[in-house]
Coordinates of C-alpha atoms in Angstrom, one line a residue:
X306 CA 55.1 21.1 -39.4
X307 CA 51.7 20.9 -40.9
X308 CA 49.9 17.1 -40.4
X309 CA 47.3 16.3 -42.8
X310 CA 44.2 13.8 -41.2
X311 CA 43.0 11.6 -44.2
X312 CA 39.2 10.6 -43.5
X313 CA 36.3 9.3 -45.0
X314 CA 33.9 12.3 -45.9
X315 CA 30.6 10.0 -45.6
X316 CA 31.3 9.5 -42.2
X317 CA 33.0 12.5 -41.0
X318 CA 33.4 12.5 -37.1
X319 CA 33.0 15.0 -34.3
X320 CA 36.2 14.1 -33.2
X321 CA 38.0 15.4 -36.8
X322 CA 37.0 19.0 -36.1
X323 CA 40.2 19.9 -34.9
X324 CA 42.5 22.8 -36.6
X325 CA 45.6 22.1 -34.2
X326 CA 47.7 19.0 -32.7
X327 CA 49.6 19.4 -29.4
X328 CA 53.1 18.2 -29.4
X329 CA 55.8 19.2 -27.2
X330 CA 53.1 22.1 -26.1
X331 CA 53.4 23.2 -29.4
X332 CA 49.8 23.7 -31.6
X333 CA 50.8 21.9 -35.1
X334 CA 48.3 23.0 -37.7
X335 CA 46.2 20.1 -39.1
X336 CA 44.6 20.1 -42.8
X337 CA 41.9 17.2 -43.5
X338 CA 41.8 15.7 -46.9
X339 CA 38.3 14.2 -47.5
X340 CA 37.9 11.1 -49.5
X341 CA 35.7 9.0 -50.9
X342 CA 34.1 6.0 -48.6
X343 CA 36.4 2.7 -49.2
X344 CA 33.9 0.5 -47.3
X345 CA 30.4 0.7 -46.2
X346 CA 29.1 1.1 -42.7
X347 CA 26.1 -1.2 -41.2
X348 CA 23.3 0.4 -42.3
X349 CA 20.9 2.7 -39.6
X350 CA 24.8 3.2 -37.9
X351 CA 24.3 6.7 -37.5
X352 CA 20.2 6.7 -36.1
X353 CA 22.0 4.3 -33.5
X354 CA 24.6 6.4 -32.7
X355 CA 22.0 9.3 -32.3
X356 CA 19.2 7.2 -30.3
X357 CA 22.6 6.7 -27.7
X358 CA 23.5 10.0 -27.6
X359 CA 19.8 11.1 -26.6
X360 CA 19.4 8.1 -23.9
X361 CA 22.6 7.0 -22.6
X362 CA 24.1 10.8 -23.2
X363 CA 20.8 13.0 -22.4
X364 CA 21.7 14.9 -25.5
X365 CA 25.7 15.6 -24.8
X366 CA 28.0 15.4 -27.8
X367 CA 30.6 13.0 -27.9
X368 CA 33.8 12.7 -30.8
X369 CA 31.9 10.0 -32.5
X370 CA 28.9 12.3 -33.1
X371 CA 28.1 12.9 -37.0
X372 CA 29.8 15.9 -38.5
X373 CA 28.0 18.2 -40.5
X374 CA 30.6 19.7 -42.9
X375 CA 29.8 22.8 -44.8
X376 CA 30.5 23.2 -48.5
X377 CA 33.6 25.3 -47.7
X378 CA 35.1 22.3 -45.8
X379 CA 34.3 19.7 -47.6
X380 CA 37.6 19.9 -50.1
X381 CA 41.1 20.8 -48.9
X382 CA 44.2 20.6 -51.1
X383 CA 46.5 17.7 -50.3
X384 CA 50.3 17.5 -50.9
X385 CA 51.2 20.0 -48.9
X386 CA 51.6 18.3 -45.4
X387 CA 55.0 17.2 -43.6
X388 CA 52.9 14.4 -42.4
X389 CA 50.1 12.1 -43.3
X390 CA 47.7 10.2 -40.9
X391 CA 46.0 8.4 -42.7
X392 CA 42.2 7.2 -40.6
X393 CA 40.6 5.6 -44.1
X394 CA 39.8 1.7 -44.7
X395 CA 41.3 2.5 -48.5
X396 CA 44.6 1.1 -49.4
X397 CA 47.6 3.6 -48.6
X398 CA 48.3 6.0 -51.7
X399 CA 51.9 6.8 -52.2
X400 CA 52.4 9.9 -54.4
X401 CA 52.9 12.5 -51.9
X402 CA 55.7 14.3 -50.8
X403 CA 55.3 14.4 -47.0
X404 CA 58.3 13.1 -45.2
X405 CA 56.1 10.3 -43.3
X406 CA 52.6 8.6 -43.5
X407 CA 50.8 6.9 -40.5
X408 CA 48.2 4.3 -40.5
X409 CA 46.5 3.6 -37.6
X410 CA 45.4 0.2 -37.4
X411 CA 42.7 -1.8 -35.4
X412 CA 43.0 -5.2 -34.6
X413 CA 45.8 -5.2 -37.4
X414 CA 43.2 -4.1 -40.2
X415 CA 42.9 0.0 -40.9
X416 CA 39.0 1.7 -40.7
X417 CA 36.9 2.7 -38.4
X418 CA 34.9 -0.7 -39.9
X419 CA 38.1 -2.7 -37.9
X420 CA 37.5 -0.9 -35.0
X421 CA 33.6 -1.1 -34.9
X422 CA 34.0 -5.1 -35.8
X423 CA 36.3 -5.1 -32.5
X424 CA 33.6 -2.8 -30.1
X425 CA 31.0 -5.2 -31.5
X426 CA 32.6 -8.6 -30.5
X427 CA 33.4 -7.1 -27.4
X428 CA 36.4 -5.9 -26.9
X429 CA 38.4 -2.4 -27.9
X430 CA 41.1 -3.0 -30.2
X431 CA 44.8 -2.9 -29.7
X432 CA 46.0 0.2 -31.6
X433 CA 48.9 0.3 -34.0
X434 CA 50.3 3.0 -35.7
X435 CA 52.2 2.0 -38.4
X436 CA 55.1 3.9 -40.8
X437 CA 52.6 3.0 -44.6
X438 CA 55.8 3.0 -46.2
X439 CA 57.5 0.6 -45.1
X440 CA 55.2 -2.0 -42.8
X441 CA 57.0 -1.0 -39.3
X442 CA 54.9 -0.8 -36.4
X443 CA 55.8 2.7 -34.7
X444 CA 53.7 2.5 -31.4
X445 CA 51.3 -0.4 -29.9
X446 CA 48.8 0.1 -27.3
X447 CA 45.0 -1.1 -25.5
X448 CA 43.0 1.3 -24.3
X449 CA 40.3 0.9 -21.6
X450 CA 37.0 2.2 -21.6
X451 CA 35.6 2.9 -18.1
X452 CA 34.1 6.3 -19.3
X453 CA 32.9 5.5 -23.0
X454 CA 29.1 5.3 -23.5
X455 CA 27.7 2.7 -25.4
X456 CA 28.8 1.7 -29.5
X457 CA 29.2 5.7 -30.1
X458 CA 31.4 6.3 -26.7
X459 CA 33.4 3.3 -27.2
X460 CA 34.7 4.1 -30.7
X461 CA 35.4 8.0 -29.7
X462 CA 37.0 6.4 -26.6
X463 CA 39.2 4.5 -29.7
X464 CA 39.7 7.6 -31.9
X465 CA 41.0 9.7 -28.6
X466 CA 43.4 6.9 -27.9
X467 CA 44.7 7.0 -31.3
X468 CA 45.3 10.5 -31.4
X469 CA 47.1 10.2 -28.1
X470 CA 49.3 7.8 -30.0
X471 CA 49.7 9.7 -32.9
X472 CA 51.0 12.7 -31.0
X473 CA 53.8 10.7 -29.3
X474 CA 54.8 9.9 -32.5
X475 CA 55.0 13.6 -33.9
X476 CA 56.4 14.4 -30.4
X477 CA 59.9 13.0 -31.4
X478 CA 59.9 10.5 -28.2
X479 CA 61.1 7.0 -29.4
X480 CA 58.8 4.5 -28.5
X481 CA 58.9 1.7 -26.5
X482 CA 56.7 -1.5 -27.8
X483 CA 55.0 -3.7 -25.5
X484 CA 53.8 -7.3 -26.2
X485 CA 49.8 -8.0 -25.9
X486 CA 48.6 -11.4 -25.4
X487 CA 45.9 -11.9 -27.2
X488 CA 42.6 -11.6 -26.2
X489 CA 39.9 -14.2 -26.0
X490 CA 37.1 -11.6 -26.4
X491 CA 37.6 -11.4 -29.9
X492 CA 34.2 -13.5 -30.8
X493 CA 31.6 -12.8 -33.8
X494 CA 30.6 -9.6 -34.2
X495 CA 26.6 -8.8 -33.3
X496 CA 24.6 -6.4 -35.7
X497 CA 24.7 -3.0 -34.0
X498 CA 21.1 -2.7 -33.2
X499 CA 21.4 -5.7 -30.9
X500 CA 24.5 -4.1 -29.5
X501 CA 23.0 -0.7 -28.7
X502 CA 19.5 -2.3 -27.5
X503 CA 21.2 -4.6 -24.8
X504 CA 23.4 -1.0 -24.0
X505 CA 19.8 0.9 -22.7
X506 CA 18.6 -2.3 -21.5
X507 CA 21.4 -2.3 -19.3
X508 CA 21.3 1.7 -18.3
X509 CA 17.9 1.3 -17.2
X510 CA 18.9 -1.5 -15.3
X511 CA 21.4 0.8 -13.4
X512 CA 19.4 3.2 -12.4
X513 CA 17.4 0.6 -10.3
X514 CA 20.9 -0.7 -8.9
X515 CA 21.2 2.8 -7.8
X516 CA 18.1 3.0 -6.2
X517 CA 18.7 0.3 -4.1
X518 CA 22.5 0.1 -3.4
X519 CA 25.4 1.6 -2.8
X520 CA 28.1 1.3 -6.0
X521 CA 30.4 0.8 -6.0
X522 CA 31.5 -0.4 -2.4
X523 CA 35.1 -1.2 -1.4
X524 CA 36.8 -2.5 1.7
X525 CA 39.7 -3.2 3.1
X526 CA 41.5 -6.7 3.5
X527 CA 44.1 -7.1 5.9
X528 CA 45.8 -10.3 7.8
X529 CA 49.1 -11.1 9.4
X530 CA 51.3 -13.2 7.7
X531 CA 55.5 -14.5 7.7
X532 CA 56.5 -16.2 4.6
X533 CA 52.9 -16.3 2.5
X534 CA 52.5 -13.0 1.7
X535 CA 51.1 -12.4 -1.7
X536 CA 54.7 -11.8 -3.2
X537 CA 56.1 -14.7 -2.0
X538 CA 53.1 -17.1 -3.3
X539 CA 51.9 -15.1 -6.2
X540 CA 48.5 -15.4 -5.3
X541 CA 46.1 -14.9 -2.3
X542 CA 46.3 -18.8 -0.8
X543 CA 47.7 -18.4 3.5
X544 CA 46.3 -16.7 6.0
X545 CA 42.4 -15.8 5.3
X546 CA 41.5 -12.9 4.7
X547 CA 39.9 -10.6 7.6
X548 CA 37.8 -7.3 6.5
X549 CA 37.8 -3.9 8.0
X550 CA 34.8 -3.1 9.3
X551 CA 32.7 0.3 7.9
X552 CA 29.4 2.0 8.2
X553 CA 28.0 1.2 5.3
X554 CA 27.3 4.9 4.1
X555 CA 30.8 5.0 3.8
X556 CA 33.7 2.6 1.5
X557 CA 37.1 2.3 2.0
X558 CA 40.0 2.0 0.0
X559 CA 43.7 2.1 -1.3
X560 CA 45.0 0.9 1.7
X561 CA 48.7 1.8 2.4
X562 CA 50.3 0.6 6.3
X563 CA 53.1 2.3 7.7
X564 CA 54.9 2.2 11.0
X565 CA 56.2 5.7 12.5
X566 CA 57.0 6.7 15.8
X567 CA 56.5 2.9 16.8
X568 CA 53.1 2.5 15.9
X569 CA 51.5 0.7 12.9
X570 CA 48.6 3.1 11.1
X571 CA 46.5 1.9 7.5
X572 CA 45.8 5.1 5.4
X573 CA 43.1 5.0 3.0
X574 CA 40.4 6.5 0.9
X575 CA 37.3 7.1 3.0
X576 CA 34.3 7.9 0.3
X577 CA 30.9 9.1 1.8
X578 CA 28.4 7.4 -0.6
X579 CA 26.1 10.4 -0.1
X580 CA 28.7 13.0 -1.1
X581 CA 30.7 11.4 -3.5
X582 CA 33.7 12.8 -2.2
X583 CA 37.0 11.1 -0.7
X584 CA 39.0 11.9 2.4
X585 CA 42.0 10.0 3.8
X586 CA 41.5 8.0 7.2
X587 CA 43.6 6.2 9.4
X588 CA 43.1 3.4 11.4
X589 CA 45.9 1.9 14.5
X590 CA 46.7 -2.0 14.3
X591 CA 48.3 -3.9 17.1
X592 CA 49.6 -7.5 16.8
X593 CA 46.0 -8.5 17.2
X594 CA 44.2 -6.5 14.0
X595 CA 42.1 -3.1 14.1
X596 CA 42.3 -1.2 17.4
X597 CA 39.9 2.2 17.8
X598 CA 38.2 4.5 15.8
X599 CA 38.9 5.5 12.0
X600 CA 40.1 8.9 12.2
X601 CA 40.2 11.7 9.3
X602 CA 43.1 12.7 8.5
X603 CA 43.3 14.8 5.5
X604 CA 40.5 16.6 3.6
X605 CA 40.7 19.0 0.8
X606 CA 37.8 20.5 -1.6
X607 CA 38.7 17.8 -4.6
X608 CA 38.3 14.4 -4.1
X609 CA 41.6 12.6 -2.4
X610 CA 42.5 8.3 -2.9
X611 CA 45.5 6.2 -2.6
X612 CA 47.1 7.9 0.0
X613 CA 51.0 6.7 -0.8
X614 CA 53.4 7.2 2.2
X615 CA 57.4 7.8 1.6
X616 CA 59.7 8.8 4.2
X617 CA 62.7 11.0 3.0
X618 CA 64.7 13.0 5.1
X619 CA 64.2 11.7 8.2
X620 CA 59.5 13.3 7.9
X621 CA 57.2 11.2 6.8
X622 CA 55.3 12.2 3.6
X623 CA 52.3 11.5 2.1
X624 CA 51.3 11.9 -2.0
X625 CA 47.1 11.4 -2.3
X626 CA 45.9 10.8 -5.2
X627 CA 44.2 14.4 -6.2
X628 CA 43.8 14.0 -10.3
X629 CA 40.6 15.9 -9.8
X630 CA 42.7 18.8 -9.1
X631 CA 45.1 18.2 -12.2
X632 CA 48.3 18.4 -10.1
X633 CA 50.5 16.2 -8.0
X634 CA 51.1 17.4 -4.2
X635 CA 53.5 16.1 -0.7
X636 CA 51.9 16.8 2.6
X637 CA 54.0 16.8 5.4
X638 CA 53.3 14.7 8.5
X639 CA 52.7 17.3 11.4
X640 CA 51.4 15.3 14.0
X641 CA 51.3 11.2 13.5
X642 CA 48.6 10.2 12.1
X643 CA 46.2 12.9 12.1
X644 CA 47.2 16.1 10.9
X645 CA 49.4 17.5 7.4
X646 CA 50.2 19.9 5.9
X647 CA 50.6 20.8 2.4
X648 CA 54.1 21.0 1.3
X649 CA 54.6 21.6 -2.3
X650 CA 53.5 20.2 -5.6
X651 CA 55.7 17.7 -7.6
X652 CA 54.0 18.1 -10.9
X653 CA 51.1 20.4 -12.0
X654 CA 48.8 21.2 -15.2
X655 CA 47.7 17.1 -15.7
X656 CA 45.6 14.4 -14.5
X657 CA 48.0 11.5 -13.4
X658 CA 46.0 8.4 -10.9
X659 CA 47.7 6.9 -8.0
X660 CA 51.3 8.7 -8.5
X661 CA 53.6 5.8 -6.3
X662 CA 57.4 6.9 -6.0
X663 CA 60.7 4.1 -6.0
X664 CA 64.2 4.7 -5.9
X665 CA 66.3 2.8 -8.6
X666 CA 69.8 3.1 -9.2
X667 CA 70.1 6.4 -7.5
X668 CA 67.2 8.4 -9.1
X669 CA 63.7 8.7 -7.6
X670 CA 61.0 7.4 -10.6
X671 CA 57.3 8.5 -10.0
X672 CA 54.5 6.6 -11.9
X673 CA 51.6 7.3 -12.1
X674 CA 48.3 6.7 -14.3
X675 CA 48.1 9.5 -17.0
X676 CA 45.4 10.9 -18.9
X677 CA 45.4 14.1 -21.3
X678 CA 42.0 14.8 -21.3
X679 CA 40.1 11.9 -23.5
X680 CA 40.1 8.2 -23.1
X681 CA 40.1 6.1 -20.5
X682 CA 41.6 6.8 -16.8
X683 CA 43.8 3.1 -16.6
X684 CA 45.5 2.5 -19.8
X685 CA 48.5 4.9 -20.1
X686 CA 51.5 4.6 -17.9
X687 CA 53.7 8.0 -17.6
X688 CA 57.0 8.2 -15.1
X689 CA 58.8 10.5 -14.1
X690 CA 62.5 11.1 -12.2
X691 CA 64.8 13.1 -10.0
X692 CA 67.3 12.8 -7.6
X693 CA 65.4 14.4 -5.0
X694 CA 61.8 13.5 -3.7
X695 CA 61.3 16.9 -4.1
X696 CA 62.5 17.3 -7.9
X697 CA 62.3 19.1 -10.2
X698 CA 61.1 16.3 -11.8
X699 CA 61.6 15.5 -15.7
X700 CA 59.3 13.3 -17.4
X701 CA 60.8 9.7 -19.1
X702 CA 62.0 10.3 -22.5
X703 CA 59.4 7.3 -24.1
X704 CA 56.3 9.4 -22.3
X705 CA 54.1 8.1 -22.0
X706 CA 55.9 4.6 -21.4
X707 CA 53.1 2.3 -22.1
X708 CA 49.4 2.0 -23.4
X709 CA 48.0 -1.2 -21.9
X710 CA 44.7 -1.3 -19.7
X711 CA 45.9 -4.8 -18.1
X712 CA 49.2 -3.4 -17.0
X713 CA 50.0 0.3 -17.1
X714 CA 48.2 1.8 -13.8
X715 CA 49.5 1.4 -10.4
X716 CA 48.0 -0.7 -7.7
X717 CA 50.7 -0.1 -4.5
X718 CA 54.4 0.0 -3.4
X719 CA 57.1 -1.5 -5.3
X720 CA 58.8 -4.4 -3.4
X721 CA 62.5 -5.2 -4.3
X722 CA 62.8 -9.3 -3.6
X723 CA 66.5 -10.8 -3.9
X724 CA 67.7 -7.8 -6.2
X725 CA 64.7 -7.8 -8.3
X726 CA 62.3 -4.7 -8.7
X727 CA 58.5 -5.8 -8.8
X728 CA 55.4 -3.1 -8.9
X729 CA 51.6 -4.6 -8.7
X730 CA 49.7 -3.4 -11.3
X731 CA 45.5 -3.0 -12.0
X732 CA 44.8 -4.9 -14.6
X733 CA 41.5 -3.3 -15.9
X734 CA 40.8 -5.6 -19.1
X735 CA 37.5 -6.4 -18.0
X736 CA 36.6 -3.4 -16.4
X737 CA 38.0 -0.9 -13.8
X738 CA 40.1 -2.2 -11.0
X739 CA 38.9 -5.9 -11.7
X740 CA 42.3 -7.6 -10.6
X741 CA 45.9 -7.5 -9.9
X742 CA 48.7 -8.1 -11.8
X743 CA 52.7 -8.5 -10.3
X744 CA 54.8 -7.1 -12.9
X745 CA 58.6 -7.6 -12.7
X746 CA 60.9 -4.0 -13.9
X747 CA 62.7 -5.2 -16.0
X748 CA 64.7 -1.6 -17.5
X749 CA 64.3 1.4 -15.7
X750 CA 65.9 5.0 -16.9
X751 CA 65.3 8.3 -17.8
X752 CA 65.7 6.8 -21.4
X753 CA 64.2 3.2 -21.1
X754 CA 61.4 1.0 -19.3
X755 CA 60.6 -2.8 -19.9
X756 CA 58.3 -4.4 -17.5
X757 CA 56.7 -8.4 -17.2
X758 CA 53.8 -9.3 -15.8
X759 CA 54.5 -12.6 -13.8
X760 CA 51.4 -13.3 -12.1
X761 CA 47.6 -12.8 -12.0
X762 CA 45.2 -12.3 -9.1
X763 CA 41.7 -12.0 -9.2
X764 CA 39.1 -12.2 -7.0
X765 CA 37.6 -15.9 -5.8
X766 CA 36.8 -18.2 -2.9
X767 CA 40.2 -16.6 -1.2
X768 CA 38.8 -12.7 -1.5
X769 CA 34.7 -12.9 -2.6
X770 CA 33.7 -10.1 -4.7
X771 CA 34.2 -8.3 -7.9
X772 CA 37.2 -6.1 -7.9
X773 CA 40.9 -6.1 -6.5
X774 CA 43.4 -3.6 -7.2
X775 CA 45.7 -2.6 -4.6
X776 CA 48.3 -4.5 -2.5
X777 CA 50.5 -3.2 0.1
X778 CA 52.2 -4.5 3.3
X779 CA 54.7 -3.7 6.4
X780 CA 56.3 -5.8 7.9
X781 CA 53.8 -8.8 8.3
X782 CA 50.5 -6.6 7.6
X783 CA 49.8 -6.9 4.4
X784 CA 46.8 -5.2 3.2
X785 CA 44.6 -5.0 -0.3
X786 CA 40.7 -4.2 -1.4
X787 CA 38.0 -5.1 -2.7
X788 CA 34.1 -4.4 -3.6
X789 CA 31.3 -6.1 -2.7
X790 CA 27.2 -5.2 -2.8
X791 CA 26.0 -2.8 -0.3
X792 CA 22.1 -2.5 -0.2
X793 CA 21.1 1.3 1.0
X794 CA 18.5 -0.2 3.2
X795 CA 20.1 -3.0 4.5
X796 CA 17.9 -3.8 7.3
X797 CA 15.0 -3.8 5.0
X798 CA 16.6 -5.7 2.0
X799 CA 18.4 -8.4 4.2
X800 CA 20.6 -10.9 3.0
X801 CA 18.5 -11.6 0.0
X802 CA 19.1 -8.2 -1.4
X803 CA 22.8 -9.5 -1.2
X804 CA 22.0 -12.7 -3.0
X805 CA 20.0 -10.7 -5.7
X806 CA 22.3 -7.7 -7.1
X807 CA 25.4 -10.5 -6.7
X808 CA 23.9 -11.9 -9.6
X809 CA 23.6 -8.6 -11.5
X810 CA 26.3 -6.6 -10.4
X811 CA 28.8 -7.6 -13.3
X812 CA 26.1 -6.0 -15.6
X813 CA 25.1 -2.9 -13.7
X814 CA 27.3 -1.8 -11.3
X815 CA 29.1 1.4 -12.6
X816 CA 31.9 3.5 -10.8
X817 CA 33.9 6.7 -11.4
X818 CA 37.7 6.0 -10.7
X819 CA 36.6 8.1 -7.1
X820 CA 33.5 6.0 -6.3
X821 CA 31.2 8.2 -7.4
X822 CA 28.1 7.4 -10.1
X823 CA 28.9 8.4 -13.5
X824 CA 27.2 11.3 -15.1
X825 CA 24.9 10.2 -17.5
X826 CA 27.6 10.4 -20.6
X827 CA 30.1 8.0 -18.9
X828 CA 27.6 5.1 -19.0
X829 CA 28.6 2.3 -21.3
X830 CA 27.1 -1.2 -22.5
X831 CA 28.4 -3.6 -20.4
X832 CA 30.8 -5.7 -22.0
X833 CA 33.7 -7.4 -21.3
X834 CA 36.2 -3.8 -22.8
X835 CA 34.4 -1.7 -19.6
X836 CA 31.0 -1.3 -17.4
X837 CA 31.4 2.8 -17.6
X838 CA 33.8 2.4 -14.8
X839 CA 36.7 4.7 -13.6

């Protein structure tokens, strides 16, 4: 199979300089046909796009970066492709031969001009690749962008999305096409010089967040509760809300209870602000809340989060998030709660967030938050399924299942109420881990997946802060998270330090997906699509 990329020679990309595809592990050769320029871009686009890659960047390339082609690339032969992907604003031509032609389109309109018009009114695009020939919509998503950086990052964070697409098509996988309500951030586009201004405006102001606080920093919610759990109600009205305290150096987060051995332990990520690194800790509960110390339980050299808990086989077993380290690993519990031991590794070779483990209709189905190198870290949903815990595991024939940044990554345990299958979700539209969403399964198999979001839940007068995105429970614990401002010098800053960066923090409070600060070609304008979150 040879795949031939149709672009715009005038505005020839970073991210086009690419002689091979992946698909099905296989390197498909790709051949670039250059054509003429169907619509203008704004004028000085490219000096902005450099002026971001010197400042927000510090110099680093990024796909959207201007591509200098030499005379020896600048013409390649067309007509001799199996298939066409066709990135140009032009109308689709239909004289060739190849057996099918793509369009990607932004927003429902083709060109990176749709997609630009999208980034500038404040939002990414949903992505559609559509079959030219005959109007049908092959595969749908909505990316996030908690890493992209600025006007430049945010349409390579587009492009990288679009390829992911793209090869999921060529892959042979049929597709499975989820609805997207539509957004409301779709408002008039403002001229990119504004857009990119407000973007370093913003950068600078996040370096004097940093200097003063701690960012992001979670914490734990927890209360007791019979029949007003959060499943039951659908949002976070009962009991209030109690927090678990920490040292303020230190955030916690991804909270999952269990009870073993007749005693009811919370696991969860335990960051060190001044290493930027997670561990998992523990801490006991008794009818009454919190009881002793939070204890370390496992460490490794990569960071560790969302430390999920299965029992199988009469052992407890724990799955930690370790994406850092590209692979998916059990630890077995040795002594409750403090020690484990590494058991084996479920999947290997890719980055997959929060993997969280049901069993449906006698398989086990692991889902997890996928990323194959670009794009965002919360928009693509991949599962997997055996009929052991301990596989081999074979991944869902739609991989990856879904493309949605409100829906796709997981945010705790799946609950099964009066026969029904429900998973919460993160719904990272406006920005990474902002709320919750409870999504009903719908279909689940090795060959199909349907799910419905049912309910919303975002942060308010019930849970103050910015952020929410895990939920858990046992028995009547029931446990999520949340952020909140953390001065570094609190003593000296007091409560009006609070007060102050509460009123910023929407703006310039960035995250990696592990707590850490984002290197300096993660950072993004902040807009309602991200604030150069992960």
């Amino acid at each position: 199979m040879i795949v031939e990329f149709r672009c715009e020679r005038e505005h020839a990309r970073l991210w086009m300089c690419r002689e091979t595809l992946s698909v099905n592990g296989q390197d498909v050769p790709i051949q670039i046909t250059w054509t003429a320029t169907a619509e203008p871009r704004p004028a000085g686009l490219e000096a902005l796009f450099e002026l971001e890659r010197l400042v927000l960047r510090r110099g680093q390339r990024g796909g959207a970066d201007k591509l200098r082609l030499s005379p020896e690339r600048s013409i390649v032969t067309a007509g001799t492709a199996d298939v066409i992907v066709d990135f140009t604003g032009a109308a689709p031509t239909h004289d060739s031969s190849a057996r099918l032609y793509l369009r990607p389109l932004f927003n429902g309109v083709a060109g990176e001009n749709a997609a630009l018009a999208a980034i500038l009114a404040g939002d990414l695009p949903v992505i559609e690749i559509v079959n030219a020939r005959n109007g049908t919509i092959l595969d749908r998503g909505h990316p996030s962008g908690e890493i992209a950086a600025g006007l430049s990052g945010a349409l390579d964070t587009v492009m990288a999305r679009t390829l992911t697409m793209v090869t999921a098509i060529l892959s042979g996988a049929p597709r499975l096409l989820p609805q997207f309500t539509p957004t409301d951030g779709r408002g008039t586009p403002r001229h990119p010089a504004a857009y990119v201004a407000r973007g370093l405006a913003v950068s600078i102001a996040r370096e004097i967040y940093h200097l003063c606080c701690y960012a992001p920093h979670w914490h734990v919610g927890w209360r007791y509760s019979d029949n007003a759990d959060v499943w039951r109600t659908g949002d976070l009205s009962g009991p209030d809300w109690k927090v678990l305290g920490d040292p303020g150096n230190r955030f916690y987060a991804d909270p999952f209870p269990v009870k073993w051995q007749g005693r009811t332990f919370v696991f969860f990520e335990d960051l060190d602000h001044r290493v930027g690194k997670g561990v998992i800790s523990a801490v006991e509960f008794d009818a009454s809340g919190p009881v002793g110390n939070v204890v370390p339980v496992l460490e490794e050299p990569w960071h560790l989060s969302y430390p999920f808990l299965v029992e199988d086989g009469g052992e407890l077993w724990m799955i930690p998030e370790s994406s850092e380290h590209r692979d998916v690993a059990v630890y077995r519990c040795v002594r409750f709660p403090d020690k484990w031991e590494r058991h084996c590794t479920l999947l290997s070779g890719l980055e997959l967030a929060d993997a969280t483990i049901t069993r449906h209709d006698g398989l086990y189905y692991l889902f997890g938050a996928w990323r194959d190198g670009t794009g965002g870290y919360s928009d693509t949903l991949a599962i997997f399924h055996a009929e052991h815990l301990f596989g081999p595991w074979q991944p869902h024939a739609s991989n990856p299942v879904l493309m949605d940044r409100a829906s796709a990554r997981p945010a705790g345990n799946f609950v099964t109420i009066n026969g029904r299958l429900w998973r919460p979700v993160q719904n990272c539209a406006n920005g990474y881990g902002a709320a919750l969403g409870l999504a009903e399964v719908l279909e689940l198999s090795p060959t199909t997946f349907r799910q419905v979001v049912r309910h919303s839940l975002a942060p308010g007068p019930l849970w103050p802060g910015r952020k929410l995105h895990t939920l858990n429970r046992c028995g009547q614990l029931e446990v999520i998270d949340g952020s909140r401002v953390q001065p570094k010098i609190t003593s000296f800053m007091g409560g009006a330090a609070s007060i102050m960066w509460s009123s910023v923090e929407s703006d310039v409070a960035p995250q990696n997906r592990d707590g850490s600060r984002p290197a300096p070609d993660q950072i993004l304008t902040a807009d309602r699509f991200g604030t150069g979150e992960r």
